[in-house]
Short mmCIF file of C-alpha atoms in Angstrom, two decimals:
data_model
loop_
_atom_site.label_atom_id
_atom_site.label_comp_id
_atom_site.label_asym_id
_atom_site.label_seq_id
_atom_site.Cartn_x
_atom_site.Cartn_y
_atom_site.Cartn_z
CA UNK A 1 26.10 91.42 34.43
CA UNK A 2 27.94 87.85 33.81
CA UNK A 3 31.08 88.83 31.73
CA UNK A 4 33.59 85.99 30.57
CA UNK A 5 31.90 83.10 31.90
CA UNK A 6 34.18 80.20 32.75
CA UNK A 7 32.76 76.77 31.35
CA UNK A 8 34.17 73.77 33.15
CA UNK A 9 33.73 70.46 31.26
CA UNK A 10 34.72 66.97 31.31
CA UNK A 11 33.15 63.59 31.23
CA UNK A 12 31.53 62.74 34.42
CA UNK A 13 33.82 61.48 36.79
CA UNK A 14 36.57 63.00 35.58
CA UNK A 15 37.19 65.32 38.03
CA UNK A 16 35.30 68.42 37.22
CA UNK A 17 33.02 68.50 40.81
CA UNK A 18 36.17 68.68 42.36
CA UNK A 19 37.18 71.21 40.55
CA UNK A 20 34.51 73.47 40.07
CA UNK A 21 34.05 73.19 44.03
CA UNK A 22 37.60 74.37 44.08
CA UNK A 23 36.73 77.52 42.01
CA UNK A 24 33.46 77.96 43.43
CA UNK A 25 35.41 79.06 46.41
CA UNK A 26 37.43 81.16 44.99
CA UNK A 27 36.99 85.13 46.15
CA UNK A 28 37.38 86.12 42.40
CA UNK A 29 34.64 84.01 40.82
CA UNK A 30 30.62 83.74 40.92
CA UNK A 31 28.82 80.72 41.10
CA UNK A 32 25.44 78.92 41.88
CA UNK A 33 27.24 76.67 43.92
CA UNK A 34 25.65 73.22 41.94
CA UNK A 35 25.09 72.05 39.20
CA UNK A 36 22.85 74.26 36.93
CA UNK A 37 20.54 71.07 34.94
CA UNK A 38 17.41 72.66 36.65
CA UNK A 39 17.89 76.30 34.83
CA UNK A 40 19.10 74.56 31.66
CA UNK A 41 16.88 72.26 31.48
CA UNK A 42 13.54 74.07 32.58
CA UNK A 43 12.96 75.02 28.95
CA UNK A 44 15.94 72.18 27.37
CA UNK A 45 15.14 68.59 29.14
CA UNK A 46 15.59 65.97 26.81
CA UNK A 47 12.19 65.00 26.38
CA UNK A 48 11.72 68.49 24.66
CA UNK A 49 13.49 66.69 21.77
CA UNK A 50 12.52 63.56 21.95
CA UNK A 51 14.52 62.06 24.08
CA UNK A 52 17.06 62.05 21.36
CA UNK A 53 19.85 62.67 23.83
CA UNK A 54 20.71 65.48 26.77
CA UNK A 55 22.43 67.24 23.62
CA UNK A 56 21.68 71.10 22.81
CA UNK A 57 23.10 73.15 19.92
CA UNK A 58 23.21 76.77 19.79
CA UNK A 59 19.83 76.82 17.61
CA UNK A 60 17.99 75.24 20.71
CA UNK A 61 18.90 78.34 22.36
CA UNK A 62 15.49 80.49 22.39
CA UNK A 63 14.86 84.18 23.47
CA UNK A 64 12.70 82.96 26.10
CA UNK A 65 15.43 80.29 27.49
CA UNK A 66 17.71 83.06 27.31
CA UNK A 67 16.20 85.06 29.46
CA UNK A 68 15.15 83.63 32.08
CA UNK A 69 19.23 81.32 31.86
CA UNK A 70 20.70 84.85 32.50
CA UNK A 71 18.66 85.61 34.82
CA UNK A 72 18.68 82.52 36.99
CA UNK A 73 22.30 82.63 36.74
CA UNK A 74 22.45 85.64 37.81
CA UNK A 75 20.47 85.57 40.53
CA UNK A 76 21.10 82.68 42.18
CA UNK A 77 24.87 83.57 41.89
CA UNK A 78 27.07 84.57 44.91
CA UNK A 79 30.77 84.90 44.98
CA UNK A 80 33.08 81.88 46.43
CA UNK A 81 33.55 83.76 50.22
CA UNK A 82 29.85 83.01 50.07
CA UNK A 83 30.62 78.96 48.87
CA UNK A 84 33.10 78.29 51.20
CA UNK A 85 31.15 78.82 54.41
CA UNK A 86 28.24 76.84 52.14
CA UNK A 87 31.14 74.09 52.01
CA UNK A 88 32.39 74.45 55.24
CA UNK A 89 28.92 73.25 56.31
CA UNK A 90 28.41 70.57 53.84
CA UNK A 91 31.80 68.97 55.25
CA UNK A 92 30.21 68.85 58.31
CA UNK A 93 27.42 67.06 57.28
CA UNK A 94 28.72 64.40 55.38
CA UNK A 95 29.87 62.06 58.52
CA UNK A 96 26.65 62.68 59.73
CA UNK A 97 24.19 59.23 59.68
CA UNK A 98 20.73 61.26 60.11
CA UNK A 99 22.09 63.21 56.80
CA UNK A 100 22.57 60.47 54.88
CA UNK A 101 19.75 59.38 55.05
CA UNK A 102 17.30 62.28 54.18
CA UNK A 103 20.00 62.73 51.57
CA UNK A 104 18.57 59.60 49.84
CA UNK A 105 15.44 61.14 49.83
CA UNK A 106 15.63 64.77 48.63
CA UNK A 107 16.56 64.55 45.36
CA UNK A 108 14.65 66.16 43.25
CA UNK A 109 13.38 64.84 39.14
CA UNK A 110 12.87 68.50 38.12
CA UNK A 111 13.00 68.54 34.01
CA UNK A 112 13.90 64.98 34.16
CA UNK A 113 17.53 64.57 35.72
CA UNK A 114 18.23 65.01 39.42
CA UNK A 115 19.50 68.15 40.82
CA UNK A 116 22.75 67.46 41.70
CA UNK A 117 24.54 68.82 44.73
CA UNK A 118 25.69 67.51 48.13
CA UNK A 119 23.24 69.00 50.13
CA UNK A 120 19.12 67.51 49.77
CA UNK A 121 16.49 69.31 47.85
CA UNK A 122 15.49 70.96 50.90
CA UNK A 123 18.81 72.53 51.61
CA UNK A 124 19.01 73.54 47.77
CA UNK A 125 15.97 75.46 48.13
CA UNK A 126 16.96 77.16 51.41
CA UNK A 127 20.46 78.20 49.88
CA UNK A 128 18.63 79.29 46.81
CA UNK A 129 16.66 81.64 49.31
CA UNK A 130 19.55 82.99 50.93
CA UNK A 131 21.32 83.77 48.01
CA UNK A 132 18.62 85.56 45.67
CA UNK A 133 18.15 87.21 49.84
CA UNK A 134 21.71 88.35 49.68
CA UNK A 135 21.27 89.64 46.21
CA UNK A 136 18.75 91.66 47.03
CA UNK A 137 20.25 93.31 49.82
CA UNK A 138 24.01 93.50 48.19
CA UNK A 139 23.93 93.21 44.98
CA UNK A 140 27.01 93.01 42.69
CA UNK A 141 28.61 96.20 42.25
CA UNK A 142 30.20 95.69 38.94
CA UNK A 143 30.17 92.68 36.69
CA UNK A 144 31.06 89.14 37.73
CA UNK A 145 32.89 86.37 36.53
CA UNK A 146 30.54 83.18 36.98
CA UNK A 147 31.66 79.57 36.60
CA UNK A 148 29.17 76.80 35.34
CA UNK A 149 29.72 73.01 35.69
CA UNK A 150 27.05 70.37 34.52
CA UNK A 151 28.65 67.23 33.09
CA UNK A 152 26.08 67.55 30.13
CA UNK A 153 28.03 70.66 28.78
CA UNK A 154 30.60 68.20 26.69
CA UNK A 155 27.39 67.57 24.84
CA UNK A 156 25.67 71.86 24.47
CA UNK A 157 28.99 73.92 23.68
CA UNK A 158 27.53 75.22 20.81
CA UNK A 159 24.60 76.19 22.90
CA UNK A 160 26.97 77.91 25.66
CA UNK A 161 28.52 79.61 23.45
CA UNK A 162 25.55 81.35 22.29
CA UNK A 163 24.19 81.83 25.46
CA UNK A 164 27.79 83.48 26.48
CA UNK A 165 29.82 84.63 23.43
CA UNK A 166 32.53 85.32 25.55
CA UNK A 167 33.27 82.07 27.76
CA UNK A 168 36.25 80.43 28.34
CA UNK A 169 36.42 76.64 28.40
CA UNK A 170 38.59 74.25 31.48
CA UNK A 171 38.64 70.82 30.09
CA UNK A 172 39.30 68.71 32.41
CA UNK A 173 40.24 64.94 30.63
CA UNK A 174 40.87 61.61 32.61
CA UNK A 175 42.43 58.39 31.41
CA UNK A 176 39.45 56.38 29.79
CA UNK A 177 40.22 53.22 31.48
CA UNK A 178 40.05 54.81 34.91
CA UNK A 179 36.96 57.44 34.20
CA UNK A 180 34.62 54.25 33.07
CA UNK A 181 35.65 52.44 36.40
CA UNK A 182 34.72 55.54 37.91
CA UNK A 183 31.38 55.68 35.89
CA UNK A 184 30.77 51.76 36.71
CA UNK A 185 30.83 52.62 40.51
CA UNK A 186 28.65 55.87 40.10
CA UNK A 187 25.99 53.96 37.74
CA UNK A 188 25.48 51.67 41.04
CA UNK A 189 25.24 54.61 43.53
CA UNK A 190 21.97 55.66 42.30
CA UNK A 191 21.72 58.21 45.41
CA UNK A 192 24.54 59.97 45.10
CA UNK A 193 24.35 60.12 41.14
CA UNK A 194 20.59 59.44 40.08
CA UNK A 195 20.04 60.22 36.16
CA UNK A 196 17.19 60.35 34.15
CA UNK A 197 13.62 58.64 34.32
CA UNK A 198 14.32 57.62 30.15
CA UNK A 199 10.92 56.36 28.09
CA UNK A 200 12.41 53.00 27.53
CA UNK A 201 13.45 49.88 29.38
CA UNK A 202 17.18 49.61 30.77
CA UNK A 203 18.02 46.01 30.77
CA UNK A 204 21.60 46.81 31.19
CA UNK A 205 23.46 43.24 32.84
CA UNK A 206 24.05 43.80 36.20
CA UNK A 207 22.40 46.73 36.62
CA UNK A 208 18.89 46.54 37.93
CA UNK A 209 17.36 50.48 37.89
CA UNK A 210 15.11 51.74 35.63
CA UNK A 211 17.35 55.16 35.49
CA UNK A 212 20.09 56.27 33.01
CA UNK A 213 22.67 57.46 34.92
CA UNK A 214 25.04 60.65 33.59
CA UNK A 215 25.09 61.98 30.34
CA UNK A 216 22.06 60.85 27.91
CA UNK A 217 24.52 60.43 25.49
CA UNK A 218 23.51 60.81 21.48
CA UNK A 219 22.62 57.02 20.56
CA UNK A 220 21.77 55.67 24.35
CA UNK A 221 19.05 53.79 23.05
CA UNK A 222 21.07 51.30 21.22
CA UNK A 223 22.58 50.52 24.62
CA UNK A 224 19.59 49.79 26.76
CA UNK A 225 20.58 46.09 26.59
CA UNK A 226 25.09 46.81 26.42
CA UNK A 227 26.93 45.60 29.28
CA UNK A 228 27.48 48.48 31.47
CA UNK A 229 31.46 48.93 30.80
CA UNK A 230 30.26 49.18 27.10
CA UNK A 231 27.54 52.32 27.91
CA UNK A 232 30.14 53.78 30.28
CA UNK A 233 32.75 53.86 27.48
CA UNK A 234 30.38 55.20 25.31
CA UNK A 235 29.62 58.17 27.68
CA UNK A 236 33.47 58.64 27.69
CA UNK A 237 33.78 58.85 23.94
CA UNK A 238 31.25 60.50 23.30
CA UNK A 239 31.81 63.58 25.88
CA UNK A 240 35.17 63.71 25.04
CA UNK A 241 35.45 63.60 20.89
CA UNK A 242 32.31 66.17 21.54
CA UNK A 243 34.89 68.45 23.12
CA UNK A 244 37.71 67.58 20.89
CA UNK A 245 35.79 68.53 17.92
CA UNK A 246 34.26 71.53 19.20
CA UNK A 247 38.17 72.55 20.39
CA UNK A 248 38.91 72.00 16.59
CA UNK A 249 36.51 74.01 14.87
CA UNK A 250 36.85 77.21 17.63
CA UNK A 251 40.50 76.98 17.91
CA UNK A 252 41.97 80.85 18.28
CA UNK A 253 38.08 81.71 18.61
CA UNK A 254 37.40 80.17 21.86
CA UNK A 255 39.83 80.41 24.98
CA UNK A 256 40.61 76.69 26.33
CA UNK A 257 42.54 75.53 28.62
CA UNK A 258 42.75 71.58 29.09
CA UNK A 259 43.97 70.00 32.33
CA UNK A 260 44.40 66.12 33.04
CA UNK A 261 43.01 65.14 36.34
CA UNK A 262 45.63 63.04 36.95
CA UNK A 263 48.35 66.53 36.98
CA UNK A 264 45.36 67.74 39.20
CA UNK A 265 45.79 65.24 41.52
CA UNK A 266 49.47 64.90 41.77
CA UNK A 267 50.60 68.32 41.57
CA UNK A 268 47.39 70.87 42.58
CA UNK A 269 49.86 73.78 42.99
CA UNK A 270 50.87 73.16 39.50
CA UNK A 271 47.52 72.77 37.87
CA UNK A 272 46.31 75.70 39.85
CA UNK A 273 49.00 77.63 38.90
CA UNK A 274 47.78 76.87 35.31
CA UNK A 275 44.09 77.85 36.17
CA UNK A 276 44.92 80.64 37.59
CA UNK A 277 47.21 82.30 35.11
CA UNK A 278 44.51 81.52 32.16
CA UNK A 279 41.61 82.73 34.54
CA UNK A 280 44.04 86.05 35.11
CA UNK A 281 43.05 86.11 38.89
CA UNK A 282 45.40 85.86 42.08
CA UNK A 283 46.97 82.29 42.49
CA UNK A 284 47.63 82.57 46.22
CA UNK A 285 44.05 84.75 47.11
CA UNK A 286 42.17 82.12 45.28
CA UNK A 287 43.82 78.88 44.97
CA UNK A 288 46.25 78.75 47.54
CA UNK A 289 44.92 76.99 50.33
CA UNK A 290 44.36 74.23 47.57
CA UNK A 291 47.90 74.40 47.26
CA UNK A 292 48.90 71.14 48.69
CA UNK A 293 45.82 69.38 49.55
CA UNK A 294 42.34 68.81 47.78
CA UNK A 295 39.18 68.97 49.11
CA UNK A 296 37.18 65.31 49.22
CA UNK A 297 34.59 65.42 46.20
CA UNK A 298 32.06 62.75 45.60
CA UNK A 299 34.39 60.29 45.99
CA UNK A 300 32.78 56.50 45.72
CA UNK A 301 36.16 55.28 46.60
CA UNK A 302 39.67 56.82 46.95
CA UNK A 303 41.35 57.68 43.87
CA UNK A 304 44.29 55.55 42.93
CA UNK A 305 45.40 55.17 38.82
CA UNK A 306 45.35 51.37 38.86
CA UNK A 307 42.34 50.82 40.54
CA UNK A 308 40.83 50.30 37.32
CA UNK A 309 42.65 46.93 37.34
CA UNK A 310 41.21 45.61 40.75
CA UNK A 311 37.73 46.81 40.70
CA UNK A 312 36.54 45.99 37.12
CA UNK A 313 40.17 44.95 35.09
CA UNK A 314 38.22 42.31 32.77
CA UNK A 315 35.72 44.70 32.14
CA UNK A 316 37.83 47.63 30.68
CA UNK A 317 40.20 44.81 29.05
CA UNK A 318 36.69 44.31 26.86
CA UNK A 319 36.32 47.39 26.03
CA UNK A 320 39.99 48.99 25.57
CA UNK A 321 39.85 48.24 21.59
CA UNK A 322 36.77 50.56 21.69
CA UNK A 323 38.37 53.42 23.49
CA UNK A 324 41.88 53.81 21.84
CA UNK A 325 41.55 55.77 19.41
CA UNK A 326 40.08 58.51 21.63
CA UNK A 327 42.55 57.85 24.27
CA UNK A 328 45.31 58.50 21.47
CA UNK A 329 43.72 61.54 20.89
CA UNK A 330 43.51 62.82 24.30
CA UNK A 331 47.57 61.52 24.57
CA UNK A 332 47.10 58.50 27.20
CA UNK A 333 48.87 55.65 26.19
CA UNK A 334 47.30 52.14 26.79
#
């Protein structure tokens, strides 16, 4: 049985696939391995409601979603010895020019949004086979601890938290300037971060797909025609204040723990440290050889705090007004 689930959220491209890889891998923890959009989102896509956004509340939750959530989790689950051979492998692959190019072409539109993962649909589907294979063979003797990351969890806490009473949060947060650079290069790498087939038409400048990539934020349809700096600050605000106020109104209910990427980046041992004392596991068995160098995540290009500036500086100059007062509230000065 899943017991204290740990929740890791963040606005996309903050940081939390590197993390969550990093915990996948940890001996302590459970985990699918990917992102979970195609269990959420078998009975929760966004056209379910409309397309109003990829939001869920906890009254969305259903007894039939339930189920077959916990189950899924739990059965496609496997502990992080089991991930880090899975990642060993996907290292090895990602150098590889044959790779990259099926990788273009297994992703799969399952409930609307892509599954997202480094590996092809194909290799999904064989890993999902080998794990619900292990399961069966050696199952968990006790209860285990899994960890769930899917960017669109800024926008369902409520519904988490009804489907596990007894999570605990990481919130990972990112200076805004940087994250919707980050976005801007991610919104043109429509392979490595695809989005959702939406019922309208994106005539976003610059920007010549008919996918919405990332979060379906609440109000995306009023930015079909923004620039794109303007509908990646919007997916910034919007994740984060969805966190902030859900922090708010749980505080002393609901264990958090809230990490800036950047402290990730320049001190892992530190931040890990951090993780590992709230998660109440091992630092040195599960973190440790994380220590003093990070794995390389789904990185468009290598991270560096001013890039910002170079790669689109007159773009988040536009919208900076727009994003201060949530960058106040998240303590980054401007």
């Amino acid at each position: 049985m899943i017991r204290s689930p740990v929740i890791v959220i963040g606005c996309p491209r903050s940081g939390t696939t590197l993390l969550f890889n990093i915990l996948s891998e940890a001996p302590a923890l459970w985990s699918i391995g990917y992102e979970s959009k195609a269990i959420i989102e078998r009975y929760h896509a966004p056209a379910v409601k409309g397309w109003d956004s990829g939001a869920l509340d906890a009254d969305d939750l259903t007894a039939e979603s339930r189920a077959f959530m916990l189950h899924e989790f739990q059965r496609q689950a496997a502990p992080g010895t089991f991930w880090r051979r899975v990642n060993r492998f996907r290292s090895g692959l990602r150098d590889n020019s044959f790779y990259r190019s099926i990788r273009r072409r297994g992703r799969s539109t399952a409930a609307g949004s892509s599954v997202s993962s480094a590996l092809p649909q194909a290799g999904l589907d064989t890993i999902r086979r080998a794990v619900a294979l292990r399961n069966r063979v050696a199952p968990p003797s006790g209860d285990i601890c899994l960890v769930e990351k899917t960017p669109e969890n800024c926008l369902r806490l409520p519904f988490f938290l009804a489907l596990f009473p007894d999570a605990r949060i990481i919130y990972l947060t990112r200076d805004g300037r940087s994250n919707i650079s980050s976005l801007m290069e991610g919104w043109l790498e429509p392979h490595t971060f695809p989005g959702y087939d939406v019922p309208a038409t994106l005539s976003i400048p610059g920007y010549s797909r008919p996918r919405w990539a990332f979060s379906l934020i609440p109000g995306w349809r009023d930015l079909t025609k923004s620039p794109l700096e303007e509908v990646c600050a919007w997916q910034w605000i919007r994740c984060n204040e969805a966190v902030l106020e859900h922090r708010e109104q749980t505080a002393g209910r609901v264990p958090y723990l809230t990490l800036r990427y950047e402290d990730l980046i320049a001190d892992p041992r530190s931040a890990l440290q951090d993780v590992a004392t709230f998660l109440a596991v091992d630092f040195t068995a599960n973190f440790g050889r994380y220590a003093d160098k990070l794995p390389e995540i789904n990185i468009v290009s290598a991270p560096d705090a001013q890039k910002w500036r170079r790669k689109h500086g007159v773009e988040i100059e536009r919208i900076q007004p727009l994003i201060e007062p949530t960058m106040a509230r998240l303590g980054y000065g401007t």
